[in-house]
Short mmCIF file of C-alpha atoms and ligand atoms in Angstrom, two decimals:
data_model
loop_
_atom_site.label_atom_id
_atom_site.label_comp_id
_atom_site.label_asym_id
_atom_site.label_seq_id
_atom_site.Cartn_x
_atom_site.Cartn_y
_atom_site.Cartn_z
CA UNK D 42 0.00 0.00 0.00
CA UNK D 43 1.53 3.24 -0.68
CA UNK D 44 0.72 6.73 1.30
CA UNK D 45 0.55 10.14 -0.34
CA UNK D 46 0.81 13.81 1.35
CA UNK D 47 0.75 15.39 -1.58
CA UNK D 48 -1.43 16.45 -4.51
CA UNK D 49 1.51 16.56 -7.02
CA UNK D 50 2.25 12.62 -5.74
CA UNK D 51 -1.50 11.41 -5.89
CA UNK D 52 -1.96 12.92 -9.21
CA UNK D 53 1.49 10.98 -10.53
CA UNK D 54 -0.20 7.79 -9.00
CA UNK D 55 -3.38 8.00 -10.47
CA UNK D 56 -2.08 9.02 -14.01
CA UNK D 57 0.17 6.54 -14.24
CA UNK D 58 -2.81 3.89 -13.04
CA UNK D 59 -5.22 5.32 -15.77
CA UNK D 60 -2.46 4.92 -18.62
CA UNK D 61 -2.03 1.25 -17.09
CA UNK D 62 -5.97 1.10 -18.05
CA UNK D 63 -6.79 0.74 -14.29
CA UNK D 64 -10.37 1.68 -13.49
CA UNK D 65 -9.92 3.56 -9.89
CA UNK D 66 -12.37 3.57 -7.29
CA UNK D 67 -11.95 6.05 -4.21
CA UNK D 68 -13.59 6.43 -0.55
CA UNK D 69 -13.28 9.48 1.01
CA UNK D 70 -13.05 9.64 5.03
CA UNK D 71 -12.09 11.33 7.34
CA UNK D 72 -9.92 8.67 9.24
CA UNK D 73 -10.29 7.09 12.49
CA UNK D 74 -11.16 4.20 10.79
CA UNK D 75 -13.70 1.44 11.48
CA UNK D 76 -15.28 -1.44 9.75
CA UNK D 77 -18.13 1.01 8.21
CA UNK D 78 -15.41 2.51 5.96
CA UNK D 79 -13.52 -0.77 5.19
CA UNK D 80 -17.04 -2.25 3.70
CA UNK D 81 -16.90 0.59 1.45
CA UNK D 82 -13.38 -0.99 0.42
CA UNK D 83 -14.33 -4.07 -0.08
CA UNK D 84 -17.05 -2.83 -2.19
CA UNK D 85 -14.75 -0.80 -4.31
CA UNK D 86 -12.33 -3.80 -4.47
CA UNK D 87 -15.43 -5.54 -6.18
CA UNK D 88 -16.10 -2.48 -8.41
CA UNK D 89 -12.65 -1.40 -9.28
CA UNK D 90 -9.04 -2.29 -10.05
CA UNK D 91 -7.59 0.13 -7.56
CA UNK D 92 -8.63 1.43 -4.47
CA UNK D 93 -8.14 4.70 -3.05
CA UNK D 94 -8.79 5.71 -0.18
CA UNK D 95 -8.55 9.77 1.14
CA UNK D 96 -7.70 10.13 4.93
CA UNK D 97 -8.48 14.46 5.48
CA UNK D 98 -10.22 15.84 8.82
CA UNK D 99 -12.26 19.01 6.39
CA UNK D 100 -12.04 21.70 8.17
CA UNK D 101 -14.51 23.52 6.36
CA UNK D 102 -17.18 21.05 6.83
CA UNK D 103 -16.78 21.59 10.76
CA UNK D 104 -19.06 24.77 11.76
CA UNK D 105 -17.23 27.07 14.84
CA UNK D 106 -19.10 25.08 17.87
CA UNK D 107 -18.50 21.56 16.49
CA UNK D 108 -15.50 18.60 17.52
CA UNK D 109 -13.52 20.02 14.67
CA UNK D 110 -10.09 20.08 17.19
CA UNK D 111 -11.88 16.75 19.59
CA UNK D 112 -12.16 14.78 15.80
CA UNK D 113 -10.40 11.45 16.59
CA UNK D 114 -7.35 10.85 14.73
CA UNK D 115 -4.55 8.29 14.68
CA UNK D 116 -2.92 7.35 10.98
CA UNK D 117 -0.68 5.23 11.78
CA UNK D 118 -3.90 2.68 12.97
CA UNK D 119 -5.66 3.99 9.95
CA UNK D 120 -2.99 3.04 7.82
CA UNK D 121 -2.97 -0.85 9.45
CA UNK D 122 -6.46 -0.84 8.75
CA UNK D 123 -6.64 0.26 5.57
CA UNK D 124 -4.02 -2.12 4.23
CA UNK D 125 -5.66 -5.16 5.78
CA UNK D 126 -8.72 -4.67 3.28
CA UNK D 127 -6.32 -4.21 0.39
CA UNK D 128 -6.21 -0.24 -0.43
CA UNK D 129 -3.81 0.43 -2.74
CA UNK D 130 -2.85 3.96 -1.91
CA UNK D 131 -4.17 5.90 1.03
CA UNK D 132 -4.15 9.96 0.41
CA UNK D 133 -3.47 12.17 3.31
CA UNK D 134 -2.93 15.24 2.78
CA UNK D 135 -2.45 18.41 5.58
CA UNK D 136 -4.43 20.79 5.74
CA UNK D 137 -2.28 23.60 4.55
CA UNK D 138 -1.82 20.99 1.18
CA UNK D 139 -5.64 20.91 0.39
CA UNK D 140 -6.28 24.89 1.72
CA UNK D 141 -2.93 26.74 1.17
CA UNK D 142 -4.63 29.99 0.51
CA UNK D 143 -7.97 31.09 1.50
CA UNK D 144 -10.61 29.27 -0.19
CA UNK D 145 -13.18 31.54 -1.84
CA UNK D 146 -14.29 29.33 -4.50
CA UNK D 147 -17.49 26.95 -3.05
CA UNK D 148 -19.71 24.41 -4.18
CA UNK D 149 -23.24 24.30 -2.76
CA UNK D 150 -26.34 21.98 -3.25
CA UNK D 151 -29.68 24.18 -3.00
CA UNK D 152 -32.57 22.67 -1.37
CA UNK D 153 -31.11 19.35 -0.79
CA UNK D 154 -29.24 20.79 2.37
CA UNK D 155 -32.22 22.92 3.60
CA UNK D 156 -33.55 20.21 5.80
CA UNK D 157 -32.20 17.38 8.22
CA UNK D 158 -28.08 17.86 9.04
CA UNK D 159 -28.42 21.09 7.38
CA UNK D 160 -30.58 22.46 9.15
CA UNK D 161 -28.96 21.65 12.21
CA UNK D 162 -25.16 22.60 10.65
CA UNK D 163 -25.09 25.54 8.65
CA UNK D 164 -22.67 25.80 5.87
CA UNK D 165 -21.39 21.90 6.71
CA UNK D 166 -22.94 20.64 3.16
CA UNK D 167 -21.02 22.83 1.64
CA UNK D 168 -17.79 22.04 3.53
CA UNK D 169 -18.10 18.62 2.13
CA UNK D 170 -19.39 19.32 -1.26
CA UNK D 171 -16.62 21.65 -1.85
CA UNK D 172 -13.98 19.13 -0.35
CA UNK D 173 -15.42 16.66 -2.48
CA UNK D 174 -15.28 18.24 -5.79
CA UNK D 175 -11.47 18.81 -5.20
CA UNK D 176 -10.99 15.32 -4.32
CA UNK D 177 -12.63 14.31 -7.13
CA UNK D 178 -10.84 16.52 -9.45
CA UNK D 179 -7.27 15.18 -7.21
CA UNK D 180 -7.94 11.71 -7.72
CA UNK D 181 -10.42 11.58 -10.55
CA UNK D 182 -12.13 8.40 -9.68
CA UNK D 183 -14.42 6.13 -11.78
CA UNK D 184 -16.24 5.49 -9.32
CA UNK D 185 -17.17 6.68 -5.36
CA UNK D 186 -18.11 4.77 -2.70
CA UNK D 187 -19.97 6.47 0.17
CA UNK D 188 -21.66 5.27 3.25
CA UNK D 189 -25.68 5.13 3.82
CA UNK D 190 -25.36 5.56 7.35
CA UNK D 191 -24.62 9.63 5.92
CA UNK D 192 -27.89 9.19 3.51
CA UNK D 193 -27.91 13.23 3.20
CA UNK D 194 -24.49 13.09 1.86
CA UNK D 195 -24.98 10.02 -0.59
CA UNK D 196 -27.97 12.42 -1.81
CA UNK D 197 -26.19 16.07 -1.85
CA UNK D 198 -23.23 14.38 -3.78
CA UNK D 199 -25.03 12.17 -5.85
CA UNK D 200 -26.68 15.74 -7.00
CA UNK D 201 -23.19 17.69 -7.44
CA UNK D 202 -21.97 15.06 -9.94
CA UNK D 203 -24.95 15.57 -11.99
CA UNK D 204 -25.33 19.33 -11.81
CA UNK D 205 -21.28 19.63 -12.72
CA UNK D 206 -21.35 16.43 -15.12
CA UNK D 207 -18.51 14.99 -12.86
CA UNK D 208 -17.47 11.93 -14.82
CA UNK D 209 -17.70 9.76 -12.01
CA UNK D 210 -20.26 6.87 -10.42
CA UNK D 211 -21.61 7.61 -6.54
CA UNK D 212 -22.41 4.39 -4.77
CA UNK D 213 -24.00 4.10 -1.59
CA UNK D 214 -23.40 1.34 0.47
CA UNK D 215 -25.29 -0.24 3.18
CA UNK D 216 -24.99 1.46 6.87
CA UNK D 217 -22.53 -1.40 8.82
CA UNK D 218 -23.86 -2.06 12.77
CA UNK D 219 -21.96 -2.59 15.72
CA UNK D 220 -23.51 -6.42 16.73
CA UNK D 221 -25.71 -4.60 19.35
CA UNK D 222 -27.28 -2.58 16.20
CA UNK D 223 -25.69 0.42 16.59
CA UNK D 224 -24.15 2.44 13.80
CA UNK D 225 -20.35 2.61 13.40
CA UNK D 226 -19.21 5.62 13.85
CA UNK D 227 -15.65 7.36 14.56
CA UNK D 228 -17.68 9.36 17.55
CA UNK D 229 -18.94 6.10 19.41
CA UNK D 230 -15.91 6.17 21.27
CA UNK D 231 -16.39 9.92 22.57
CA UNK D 232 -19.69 7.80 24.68
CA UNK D 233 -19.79 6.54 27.70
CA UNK D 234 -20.61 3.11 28.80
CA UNK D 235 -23.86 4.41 29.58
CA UNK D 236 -24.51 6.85 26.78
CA UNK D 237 -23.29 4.16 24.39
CA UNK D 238 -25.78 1.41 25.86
CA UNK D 239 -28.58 4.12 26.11
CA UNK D 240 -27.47 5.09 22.35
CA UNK D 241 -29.19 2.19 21.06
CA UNK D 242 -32.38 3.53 21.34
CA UNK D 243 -31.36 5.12 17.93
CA UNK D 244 -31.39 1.87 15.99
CA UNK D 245 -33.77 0.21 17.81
CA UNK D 246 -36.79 2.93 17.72
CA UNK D 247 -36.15 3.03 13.60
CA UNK D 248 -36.80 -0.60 13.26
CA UNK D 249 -39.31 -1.02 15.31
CA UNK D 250 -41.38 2.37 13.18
CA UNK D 251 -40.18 0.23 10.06
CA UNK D 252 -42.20 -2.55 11.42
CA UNK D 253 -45.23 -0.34 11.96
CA UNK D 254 -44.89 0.52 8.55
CA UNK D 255 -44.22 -2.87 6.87
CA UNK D 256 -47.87 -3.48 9.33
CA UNK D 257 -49.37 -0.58 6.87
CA UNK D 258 -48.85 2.20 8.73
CA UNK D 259 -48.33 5.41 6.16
CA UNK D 260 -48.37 8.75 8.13
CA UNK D 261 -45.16 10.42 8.75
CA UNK D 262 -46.59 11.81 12.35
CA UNK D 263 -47.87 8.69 13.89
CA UNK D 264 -44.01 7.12 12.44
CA UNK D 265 -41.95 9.90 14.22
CA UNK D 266 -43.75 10.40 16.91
CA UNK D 267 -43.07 6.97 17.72
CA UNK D 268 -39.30 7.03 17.48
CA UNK D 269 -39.42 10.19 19.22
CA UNK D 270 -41.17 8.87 22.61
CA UNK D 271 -39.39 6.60 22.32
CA UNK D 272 -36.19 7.90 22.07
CA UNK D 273 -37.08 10.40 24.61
CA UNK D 274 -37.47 7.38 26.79
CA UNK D 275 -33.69 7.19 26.96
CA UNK D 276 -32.74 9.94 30.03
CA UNK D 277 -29.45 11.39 28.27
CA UNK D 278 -30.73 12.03 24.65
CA UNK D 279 -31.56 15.17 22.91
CA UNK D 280 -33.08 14.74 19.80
CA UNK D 281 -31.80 17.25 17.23
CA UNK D 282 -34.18 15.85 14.94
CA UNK D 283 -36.72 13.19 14.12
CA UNK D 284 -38.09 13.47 10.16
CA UNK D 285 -39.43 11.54 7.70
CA UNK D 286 -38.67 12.84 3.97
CA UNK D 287 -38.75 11.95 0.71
CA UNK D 288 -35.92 10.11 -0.54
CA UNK D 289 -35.56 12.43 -3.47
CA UNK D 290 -36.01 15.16 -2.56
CA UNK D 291 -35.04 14.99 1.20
CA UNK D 292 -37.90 17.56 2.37
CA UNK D 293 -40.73 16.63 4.38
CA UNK D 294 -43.59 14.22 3.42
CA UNK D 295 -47.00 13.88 5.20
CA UNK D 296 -47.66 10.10 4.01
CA UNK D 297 -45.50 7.57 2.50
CA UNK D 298 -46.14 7.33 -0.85
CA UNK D 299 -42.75 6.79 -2.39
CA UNK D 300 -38.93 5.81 -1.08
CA UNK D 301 -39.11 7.81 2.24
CA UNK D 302 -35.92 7.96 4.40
CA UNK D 303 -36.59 8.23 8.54
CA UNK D 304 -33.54 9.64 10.13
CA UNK D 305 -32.73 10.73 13.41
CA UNK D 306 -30.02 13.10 14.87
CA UNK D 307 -29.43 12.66 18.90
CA UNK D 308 -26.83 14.08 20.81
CA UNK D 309 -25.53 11.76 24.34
CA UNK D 310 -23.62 14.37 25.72
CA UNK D 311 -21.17 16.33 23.68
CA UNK D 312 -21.35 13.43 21.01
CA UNK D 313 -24.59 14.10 18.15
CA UNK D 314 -25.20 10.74 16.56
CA UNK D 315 -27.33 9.55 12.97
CA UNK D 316 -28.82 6.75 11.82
CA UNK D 317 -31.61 6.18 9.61
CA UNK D 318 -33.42 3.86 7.25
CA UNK D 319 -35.33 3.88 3.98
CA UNK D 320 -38.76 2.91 3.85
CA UNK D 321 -40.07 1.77 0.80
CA UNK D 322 -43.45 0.55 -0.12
P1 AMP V 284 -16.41 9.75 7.74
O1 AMP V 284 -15.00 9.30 8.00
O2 AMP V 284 -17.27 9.70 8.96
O3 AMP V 284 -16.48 11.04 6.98
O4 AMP V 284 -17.05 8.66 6.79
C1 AMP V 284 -16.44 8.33 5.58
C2 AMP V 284 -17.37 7.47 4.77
O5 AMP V 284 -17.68 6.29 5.52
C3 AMP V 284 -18.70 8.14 4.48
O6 AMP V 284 -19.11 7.81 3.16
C4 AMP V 284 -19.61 7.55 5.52
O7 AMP V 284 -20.96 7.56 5.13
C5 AMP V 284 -19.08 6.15 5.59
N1 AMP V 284 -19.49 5.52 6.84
C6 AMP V 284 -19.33 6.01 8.09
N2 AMP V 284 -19.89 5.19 9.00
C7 AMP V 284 -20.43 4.17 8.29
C8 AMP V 284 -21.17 2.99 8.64
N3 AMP V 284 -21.46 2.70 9.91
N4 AMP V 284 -21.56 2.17 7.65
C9 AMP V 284 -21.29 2.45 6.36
N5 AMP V 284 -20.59 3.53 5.96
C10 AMP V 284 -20.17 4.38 6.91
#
């Protein structure tokens, strides 16, 4: 496995892959790595010839209240990780490589980042949007593989590559659960023993609503409501958010009609947690 700082080095890598005929698939993350981001290896193993894989803490995604400076980090397990699942190069670049002047160029998805995270984290859509197109454009991937467990993101990016014609294929992959149910995450392990056995609440109140619905159940109050109680149930929660939307267009939706997505935000402390799960009839 080889490890890049640089852009100049990635972009040598890649271009001498792509004259080898290589198709390259890439998964961005932002390190701290756990078996949620090596399925979306493996995946891209399946889909692709090489594997890349971006380690970069984005500043710009980080608004100024937010674990931007508590963000877990340790490379030198990331790197053991990574090359257990068979990435091929792993891209890590400082900060100063990937911002060495003031950014004032942007990308932003309208409407798509109006409700759910964005709502809740101004401006942290287009942190990743904008950190995304310059990956993209770094390591100019046929293919990207992003996690479901961020279904907001899959969507928002999904969208950027078709409004900018970016020639390259977003994949979302299935959210990957901790055996208890809950979702990996690089913050589980800002928890507590407590906070991380009440956590599962999360994953628990979302399948229990999707049974309600798979027993007909349609409205997108009686659904939320639901996971709400019952998350409320749980003494250290505080639910940022409880929504059902419309897979599509990610805004708000009265009755299931179509591919609905039911995700929750829920902070345990200092530590704001997602999970979701799509609904479709
Ligand atoms: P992050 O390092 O948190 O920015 O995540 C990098 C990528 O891994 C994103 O595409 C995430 O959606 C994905 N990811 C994170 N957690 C999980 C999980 N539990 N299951 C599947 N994918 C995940």
């Amino acid at each position: 496995m080889q490890l890049f700082h640089t852009i100049q080095d990635i972009r040598q890598y890649v271009a001498d892959k792509r004259a080898a005929g290589r198709r390259i698939g890439f998964v961005p993350t932002m390190g701290y790595l756990h078996a949620g981001h090596l399925s979306l290896v493996e995946r891209g193993k399946r889909e692709a010839d090489i594997v890349i894989m971006s380690i970069f803490v984005n500043p710009l995604q980080f608004g100024p209240n937010e674990d931007l400076d508590q963000y877990p980090r340790d490379l030198e397990r990331d790197l053991q990780l990574a090359e257990t699942v068979g990435v091929d190069a792993v891209f890590a670049p400082s900060v100063r490589e990937m911002y060495p002047h003031q950014q004032l160029t942007f990308i932003n998805t309208e409407l798509l980042t109006d409700n759910l995270c964005g709502a809740s984290r101004p401006g942290h859509f287009r942190g990743v949007t904008t950190v995304v197109g310059k990956l993209f454009n770094i390591v100019q991937p046929d293919k990207a593989f992003f996690g479901q467990k961020d279904a907001q993101q899959v969507r928002v990016i999904q969208q950027m590559v078709a409004d900018l014609n970016m020639p390259v294929a977003v994949i979302g992959c299935p959210i990957v659960r901790e055996a208890d149910g809950l979702a990996m995450s690089s913050r589980n392990v800002y928890l507590s023993p407590e906070e991380r056995r009440q956590a599962l609440i999360l994953n628990q109140s979302l399948t229990e609503a999707q049974k309600l619905f798979e027993q007909g159940e349609r409205s997108a109050d009686v659904l939320t409501d639901y996971v709400s109680r019952r998350i409320q149930l749980a003494p250290f929660a505080k639910i940022d958010y409880v929504k059902l939307v419309d897979l599509q267009t990610l805004s708000d939706i009265r009755e299931i009609s179509g591919e609905s997505l039911l995700a929750v935000a829920v902070r345990f402390g200092g530590t704001r947690l997602i999970d979701n799960i799509v609904l479709q009839p």
